[in-house]
Each structure stands twice: as structure tokens, then as C-alpha cells.
XYZ file of N, CA and C in Angstrom:
543
model
N 134.319 34.432 219.365
C 133.532 35.615 219.072
C 134.163 36.809 219.787
N 134.297 37.895 219.078
C 134.941 39.070 219.665
C 133.969 39.856 220.535
N 134.551 40.623 221.444
C 133.738 41.440 222.345
C 133.155 42.628 221.590
N 131.867 42.888 221.836
C 131.203 44.065 221.267
C 129.986 44.381 222.124
N 129.810 45.645 222.425
C 128.563 46.089 223.054
C 128.381 47.561 222.734
N 127.159 47.925 222.482
C 126.837 49.347 222.360
C 125.765 49.656 223.381
N 125.782 50.902 223.846
C 124.904 51.256 224.956
C 124.436 52.691 224.869
N 123.225 52.899 225.315
C 122.706 54.245 225.552
C 122.589 54.384 227.060
N 123.114 55.496 227.565
C 123.033 55.804 228.991
C 122.205 57.065 229.098
N 121.114 57.027 229.861
C 120.193 58.166 229.880
C 119.646 58.444 231.266
N 119.394 59.729 231.517
C 118.829 60.163 232.786
C 118.591 61.651 232.769
N 118.298 62.217 233.931
C 118.151 63.660 234.059
C 119.516 64.319 233.938
N 119.545 65.526 233.383
C 120.763 66.319 233.443
C 121.122 66.509 234.905
N 122.380 66.335 235.250
C 122.815 66.453 236.636
C 122.953 65.122 237.345
N 122.515 64.012 236.707
C 122.650 62.687 237.323
C 123.996 62.036 237.024
N 124.845 62.697 236.271
C 126.162 62.144 235.979
C 126.182 61.145 234.840
N 125.209 61.243 233.942
C 125.128 60.348 232.789
C 126.362 60.492 231.900
N 126.741 61.732 231.607
C 127.907 61.961 230.741
C 129.185 61.470 231.421
N 129.270 61.647 232.725
C 130.456 61.203 233.463
C 130.650 59.697 233.343
N 129.576 58.922 233.547
C 129.760 57.466 233.478
C 129.943 56.992 232.035
N 129.357 57.705 231.081
C 129.622 57.370 229.677
C 131.084 57.589 229.340
N 131.619 58.715 229.789
C 133.023 59.035 229.580
C 133.914 58.016 230.286
N 133.565 57.656 231.519
C 134.324 56.665 232.276
C 134.314 55.313 231.570
N 133.160 54.896 231.076
C 133.052 53.624 230.353
C 133.942 53.649 229.111
N 133.958 54.768 228.399
C 134.801 54.893 227.206
C 136.286 54.809 227.574
N 136.711 55.538 228.596
C 138.105 55.473 229.026
C 138.481 54.067 229.478
N 137.610 53.441 230.246
C 137.889 52.084 230.713
C 138.028 51.129 229.535
N 137.185 51.302 228.523
C 137.286 50.478 227.322
C 138.618 50.670 226.615
N 139.025 51.926 226.474
C 140.331 52.198 225.851
C 141.459 51.583 226.667
N 141.399 51.767 227.987
C 142.445 51.222 228.859
C 142.457 49.694 228.870
N 141.313 49.080 228.511
C 141.228 47.624 228.430
C 141.600 47.118 227.027
N 142.007 48.041 226.142
C 142.442 47.658 224.804
C 141.338 47.539 223.771
N 140.154 48.057 224.079
C 139.037 48.006 223.132
C 138.990 49.268 222.277
N 138.386 49.144 221.103
C 138.067 50.317 220.300
C 136.815 50.936 220.896
N 136.730 52.265 220.855
C 135.669 52.962 221.582
C 135.129 54.141 220.786
N 133.823 54.363 220.869
C 133.232 55.649 220.486
C 132.380 56.125 221.649
N 132.325 57.432 221.805
C 131.530 58.053 222.873
C 130.911 59.306 222.282
N 129.599 59.402 222.343
C 128.903 60.586 221.843
C 127.978 61.116 222.932
N 128.335 62.252 223.526
C 127.417 62.876 224.489
C 126.339 63.651 223.725
N 125.128 63.632 224.244
C 124.032 64.382 223.633
C 123.657 65.491 224.608
N 124.157 66.669 224.305
C 123.878 67.831 225.138
C 122.733 68.610 224.536
N 121.923 69.187 225.382
C 120.839 70.037 224.931
C 120.599 71.101 225.971
N 119.498 71.804 225.842
C 119.200 72.852 226.811
C 118.833 72.306 228.182
N 118.760 70.988 228.296
C 118.317 70.355 229.531
C 119.469 69.975 230.447
N 120.546 70.733 230.455
C 121.740 70.375 231.217
C 121.425 69.907 232.638
N 120.529 70.566 233.342
C 120.172 70.132 234.679
C 118.655 70.009 234.759
N 118.190 68.778 234.958
C 116.766 68.567 235.152
C 116.077 67.882 233.989
N 116.444 68.189 232.745
C 115.823 67.536 231.590
C 116.517 66.216 231.309
N 116.074 65.524 230.261
C 116.667 64.246 229.911
C 117.961 64.463 229.134
N 118.990 63.759 229.524
C 120.288 63.802 228.851
C 120.712 62.365 228.567
N 121.496 62.166 227.514
C 121.962 60.818 227.220
C 123.281 60.848 226.465
N 123.908 59.695 226.422
C 125.116 59.525 225.631
C 125.129 58.099 225.104
N 125.932 57.890 224.067
C 126.094 56.551 223.523
C 127.563 56.149 223.614
N 127.778 54.893 223.912
C 129.125 54.336 224.000
C 129.129 53.011 223.239
N 130.132 52.841 222.383
C 130.338 51.570 221.690
C 131.716 51.058 222.091
N 131.783 49.794 222.477
C 133.035 49.137 222.865
C 133.178 47.883 222.014
N 134.355 47.709 221.379
C 134.529 46.568 220.494
C 135.992 46.179 220.350
N 136.233 44.884 220.197
C 137.578 44.428 219.864
C 137.873 44.694 218.385
N 136.848 44.753 217.570
C 136.990 45.023 216.132
C 136.846 46.517 215.882
N 137.144 46.939 214.648
C 136.912 48.335 214.290
C 135.423 48.634 214.381
N 135.089 49.863 214.737
C 133.695 50.272 214.888
C 133.263 50.980 213.613
N 132.219 50.456 212.988
C 131.756 51.003 211.719
C 131.034 52.326 211.857
N 130.270 52.478 212.935
C 129.509 53.699 213.134
C 129.243 53.905 214.619
N 129.325 55.144 215.076
C 129.020 55.414 216.480
C 127.521 55.607 216.732
N 126.728 55.597 215.664
C 125.286 55.829 215.778
C 124.603 54.524 216.186
N 123.740 54.626 217.184
C 123.034 53.447 217.697
C 121.528 53.672 217.562
N 120.880 52.842 216.754
C 119.421 52.930 216.630
C 118.744 51.964 217.603
N 119.201 50.726 217.612
C 118.667 49.697 218.506
C 119.827 49.143 219.324
N 120.041 49.698 220.505
C 121.211 49.330 221.296
C 121.138 47.917 221.871
N 122.327 47.370 222.138
C 122.445 46.089 222.832
C 122.171 46.260 224.320
N 122.419 47.476 224.819
C 122.257 47.694 226.253
C 121.820 49.121 226.541
N 121.287 49.281 227.750
C 120.698 50.549 228.144
C 120.838 50.709 229.652
N 121.244 51.903 230.066
C 121.214 52.263 231.485
C 120.210 53.396 231.601
N 119.121 53.164 232.331
C 118.095 54.192 232.500
C 118.070 54.644 233.956
N 118.312 55.933 234.127
C 118.386 56.497 235.478
C 117.071 57.115 235.933
N 116.116 57.316 235.004
C 114.839 57.938 235.368
C 113.724 57.464 234.433
N 112.504 57.763 234.798
C 111.336 57.304 234.033
C 111.282 57.867 232.616
N 111.511 59.180 232.385
C 111.469 59.665 231.001
C 112.475 58.936 230.091
N 113.606 58.557 230.635
C 114.597 57.826 229.840
C 114.104 56.416 229.517
N 113.472 55.776 230.480
C 112.887 54.459 230.237
C 111.833 54.560 229.142
N 110.957 55.553 229.258
C 109.892 55.745 228.271
C 110.452 55.968 226.874
N 111.540 56.699 226.782
C 112.112 57.056 225.482
C 112.914 55.921 224.845
N 113.674 55.164 225.631
C 114.639 54.234 225.050
C 114.337 52.746 225.215
N 113.536 52.349 226.185
C 113.342 50.922 226.446
C 112.837 50.168 225.220
N 111.904 50.733 224.485
C 111.329 50.041 223.320
C 112.344 49.874 222.191
N 113.402 50.678 222.188
C 114.428 50.594 221.139
C 115.466 49.512 221.414
N 115.534 49.033 222.652
C 116.519 48.024 223.031
C 116.278 46.742 222.237
N 117.348 46.197 221.662
C 117.198 44.992 220.847
C 116.769 43.797 221.702
N 116.088 42.850 221.082
C 115.672 41.636 221.783
C 116.889 40.946 222.380
N 116.769 40.521 223.620
C 117.872 39.879 224.316
C 118.870 40.855 224.916
N 118.603 42.152 224.765
C 119.507 43.177 225.282
C 119.511 43.245 226.800
N 120.460 44.010 227.311
C 120.636 44.183 228.753
C 120.187 45.585 229.143
N 119.412 45.660 230.203
C 118.942 46.950 230.689
C 119.173 47.063 232.192
N 119.858 48.141 232.590
C 120.022 48.456 234.009
C 119.023 49.563 234.304
N 118.155 49.333 235.272
C 117.091 50.276 235.605
C 117.284 50.775 237.032
N 117.311 52.085 237.189
C 117.403 52.681 238.527
C 116.028 52.548 239.184
N 115.856 51.455 239.918
C 114.543 51.176 240.514
C 114.225 52.080 241.701
N 115.148 52.949 242.081
C 114.841 53.958 243.103
C 113.900 55.014 242.529
N 113.960 55.231 241.215
C 113.164 56.281 240.573
C 112.188 55.765 239.526
N 112.244 54.455 239.218
C 111.390 53.888 238.172
C 110.603 52.720 238.749
N 109.261 52.749 238.565
C 108.400 51.663 239.042
C 108.695 50.383 238.276
N 108.845 49.283 239.000
C 109.198 48.018 238.367
C 108.131 47.523 237.398
N 106.888 47.946 237.576
C 105.810 47.522 236.686
C 105.994 48.058 235.264
N 106.785 49.105 235.098
C 107.015 49.708 233.786
C 108.162 49.058 233.017
N 108.877 48.167 233.676
C 110.086 47.591 233.100
C 109.768 46.293 232.357
N 110.202 46.219 231.088
C 110.049 44.998 230.306
C 110.992 43.934 230.855
N 110.503 42.700 230.889
C 111.355 41.614 231.365
C 111.330 40.406 230.435
N 110.414 40.346 229.518
C 110.305 39.175 228.646
C 111.340 39.130 227.545
N 111.384 40.133 226.706
C 112.273 40.106 225.532
C 113.678 40.620 225.823
N 113.861 41.236 226.990
C 115.173 41.773 227.351
C 115.536 41.345 228.770
N 116.812 41.428 229.095
C 117.282 41.102 230.442
C 117.371 42.406 231.231
N 116.421 42.609 232.109
C 116.366 43.828 232.911
C 116.865 43.555 234.322
N 117.728 44.442 234.799
C 118.256 44.367 236.155
C 117.779 45.590 236.912
N 116.947 45.371 237.930
C 116.427 46.461 238.748
C 117.414 46.729 239.873
N 118.036 47.889 239.822
C 119.068 48.247 240.792
C 118.654 49.552 241.469
N 118.413 49.540 242.780
C 118.028 50.766 243.486
C 119.245 51.689 243.672
N 119.696 52.261 242.569
C 120.957 53.008 242.554
C 120.975 54.173 243.545
N 119.904 54.934 243.610
C 119.876 56.064 244.555
C 119.910 55.580 246.001
N 119.176 54.521 246.292
C 119.142 53.985 247.652
C 120.516 53.452 248.070
N 121.176 52.745 247.155
C 122.508 52.218 247.454
C 123.487 53.371 247.669
N 123.415 54.380 246.789
C 124.301 55.544 246.920
C 124.045 56.278 248.242
N 122.778 56.397 248.647
C 122.448 57.024 249.938
C 123.127 56.281 251.086
N 123.083 54.951 251.037
C 123.709 54.152 252.099
C 125.228 54.339 252.124
N 125.795 54.676 250.967
C 127.236 54.931 250.890
C 127.583 56.357 251.310
N 126.541 57.183 251.489
C 126.768 58.535 251.983
C 126.648 59.653 250.975
N 126.315 59.348 249.698
C 126.212 60.409 248.709
C 125.316 59.972 247.548
N 124.111 60.522 247.497
C 123.144 60.180 246.450
C 123.701 60.423 245.053
N 124.612 61.377 244.930
C 125.160 61.722 243.609
C 125.988 60.593 243.007
N 126.280 59.567 243.778
C 127.034 58.426 243.255
C 126.125 57.334 242.674
N 124.838 57.622 242.541
C 123.919 56.649 241.950
C 124.366 56.260 240.543
N 124.963 57.204 239.823
C 125.452 56.895 238.479
C 126.532 55.818 238.510
N 127.436 55.906 239.474
C 128.508 54.913 239.597
C 127.943 53.548 239.992
N 126.921 53.546 240.833
C 126.257 52.296 241.200
C 125.681 51.638 239.941
N 124.997 52.430 239.121
C 124.399 51.901 237.889
C 125.467 51.378 236.937
N 126.580 52.098 236.816
C 127.651 51.640 235.928
C 128.270 50.347 236.446
N 128.469 50.237 237.745
C 128.991 48.986 238.305
C 128.080 47.808 237.993
N 126.773 48.039 238.099
C 125.798 46.989 237.767
C 125.900 46.617 236.290
N 126.052 47.624 235.440
C 126.173 47.383 234.002
C 127.417 46.541 233.675
N 128.530 46.885 234.289
C 129.772 46.155 234.033
C 129.605 44.688 234.418
N 129.003 44.435 235.555
C 128.777 43.051 236.011
C 127.799 42.326 235.083
N 126.681 42.975 234.738
C 125.657 42.324 233.918
C 126.137 42.050 232.494
N 126.906 42.967 231.936
C 127.352 42.821 230.549
C 128.591 41.943 230.416
N 129.460 41.965 231.416
C 130.699 41.209 231.340
C 131.672 41.727 230.290
N 131.481 42.941 229.836
C 132.314 43.496 228.761
C 133.764 43.691 229.192
N 133.991 43.937 230.478
C 135.356 44.099 230.996
C 135.338 43.899 232.505
N 136.515 43.865 233.091
C 136.629 43.747 234.543
C 136.227 45.061 235.200
N 135.645 44.957 236.371
C 135.326 46.158 237.148
C 136.612 46.913 237.503
N 137.699 46.193 237.687
C 138.978 46.816 238.007
C 139.410 47.801 236.914
N 139.135 47.473 235.648
C 139.466 48.385 234.547
C 138.733 49.711 234.693
N 137.499 49.639 235.144
C 136.699 50.854 235.327
C 137.230 51.645 236.521
N 137.471 50.962 237.614
C 137.986 51.631 238.817
C 139.343 52.278 238.527
N 140.203 51.565 237.810
C 141.519 52.113 237.464
C 141.432 53.315 236.534
N 140.309 53.476 235.840
C 140.122 54.593 234.907
C 139.509 55.833 235.559
N 139.102 55.729 236.823
C 138.501 56.886 237.505
C 139.366 58.147 237.431
N 140.695 58.067 237.590
C 141.505 59.294 237.493
C 141.456 59.971 236.116
N 141.036 59.218 235.078
C 140.909 59.805 233.746
C 139.729 60.756 233.644
N 138.727 60.602 234.505
C 137.511 61.419 234.377
C 137.210 62.274 235.606
N 137.870 61.993 236.703
C 137.685 62.802 237.909
C 138.925 63.673 238.063
N 138.715 64.971 238.039
C 139.847 65.900 238.067
C 140.648 65.757 239.357
N 141.901 66.160 239.279
C 142.816 66.062 240.429
C 142.248 66.791 241.646
N 141.502 67.876 241.393
C 140.901 68.646 242.484
C 139.935 67.790 243.309
N 139.297 66.809 242.654
C 138.324 65.941 243.333
C 138.851 64.519 243.519
N 140.143 64.332 243.423
C 140.715 62.983 243.512
C 140.401 62.293 244.846
N 140.105 63.071 245.867
C 139.746 62.469 247.162
C 138.432 61.684 247.086
N 137.649 61.907 246.006
C 136.380 61.199 245.841
C 136.532 59.866 245.104
N 137.714 59.590 244.585
C 137.915 58.362 243.815
C 137.623 57.108 244.644
N 138.100 56.990 245.893
C 137.784 55.771 246.659
C 136.281 55.569 246.873
N 135.536 56.629 247.114
C 134.076 56.493 247.309
C 133.392 56.086 246.004
N 133.875 56.637 244.867
C 133.314 56.244 243.575
C 133.622 54.783 243.278
N 134.812 54.337 243.641
C 135.167 52.929 243.467
C 134.260 52.042 244.322
N 133.968 52.492 245.518
C 133.060 51.758 246.411
C 131.652 51.675 245.806
N 131.211 52.763 245.191
C 129.886 52.780 244.558
C 129.848 51.845 243.352
N 130.907 51.823 242.551
C 130.983 50.881 241.425
C 130.879 49.448 241.921
N 131.615 49.123 242.971
C 131.584 47.775 243.528
C 130.202 47.429 244.078
N 129.567 48.387 244.744
C 128.217 48.155 245.294
C 127.214 47.876 244.179
N 127.359 48.572 243.062
C 126.485 48.313 241.916
C 126.704 46.928 241.349
N 127.958 46.538 241.217
C 128.261 45.185 240.721
C 127.695 44.137 241.675
N 127.814 44.383 242.958
C 127.298 43.440 243.956
C 125.780 43.334 243.928
N 125.097 44.372 243.410
C 123.627 44.375 243.378
C 123.068 43.511 242.243
N 123.930 43.086 241.320
C 123.486 42.249 240.202
C 123.724 40.791 240.560
N 122.650 40.013 240.546
C 122.746 38.595 240.934
C 123.433 37.776 239.869
């Protein structure tokens, strides 16, 4: 069976949702997968809900549009409220349990991983890396590719001006992967 996963990544504007979607797409390309990436920008650039979709496949991708995703990364409660019910049965969900109450998370029909992304990022020294923690958890839970492929793709999405942050982002990705049992 060939590799395939589609995902919606959602959170507040400013949480780095587009960055990790872009990183996931680059990592997929660098791992030899076919990829689509669609950022959804709106007037909510900072503070409102923002999301993107990423499809990764060994086969050709028929459509980048995702109605019922195989997987979901939710960084905040409004994103959980909007997308959790659309997740297909048996799907994978990474939930930022630092900002979302566990009682709101479905666990029966889907595989939900509660990851305190903000708390882990705080312990690493920068709350803004919660997105990388969540992506690391997603990579581990989905098994779509090696975490090394994602870490090696960091220079594709982090500008040379901020290249000094690549090791800390790699550490956050690893911490997220380690948070998934």
C-alpha cells in the first residue's frame, strides 16, 4: 500500500500554522512524495483562526481539496470546534492540550494525541515553538516520514537571517515526537 495522508493544520493567526504546513510540504517533497499545500489566509492574520491543508502521497494527487481529512493538527479551541467533526473515522488528531480542554477531544472514532505543545515549548525556552512541537508529534503519530526529513527541511522555510533558530526548532520537533507514546 502506498503512502498517503492529507491534513488540516489550524490555529490562531500568529501560531505558525502556515510555517509548519509549509515545512511539512517541503519535507514531503524532499522525501520524494507528491505534495499539495494550500494556505488559507483571511483578515485574521494575527489572533483569528487560520488554517492550511497539506496532502502527501507516493501516487499522483487528484485534488488538493480536503473535505474529510485523514489527520488534523489543532492548536486552539476554535480550530477543534471547526474541524474535529470533519475528521474521518480512524483519523489522527494532534491536539494542543495546553490550550484545549481534554474533555472536548473525541477519542472513540479517531486517534487523538493530547500534546501540551505550549508547555513543552516553554520548557525549551520559546513558546512560539509550540507549532514545531505539534508537527513533531504529528510526524511520529502518522509515520508518514522520518523526523530527520522534517529537520533537514528547516532551511527551506526558515530564512537565512533566522538560521540561528534552526537547532532550537529541531529540538522542538524532537520534543513533540517524544511526547507521542
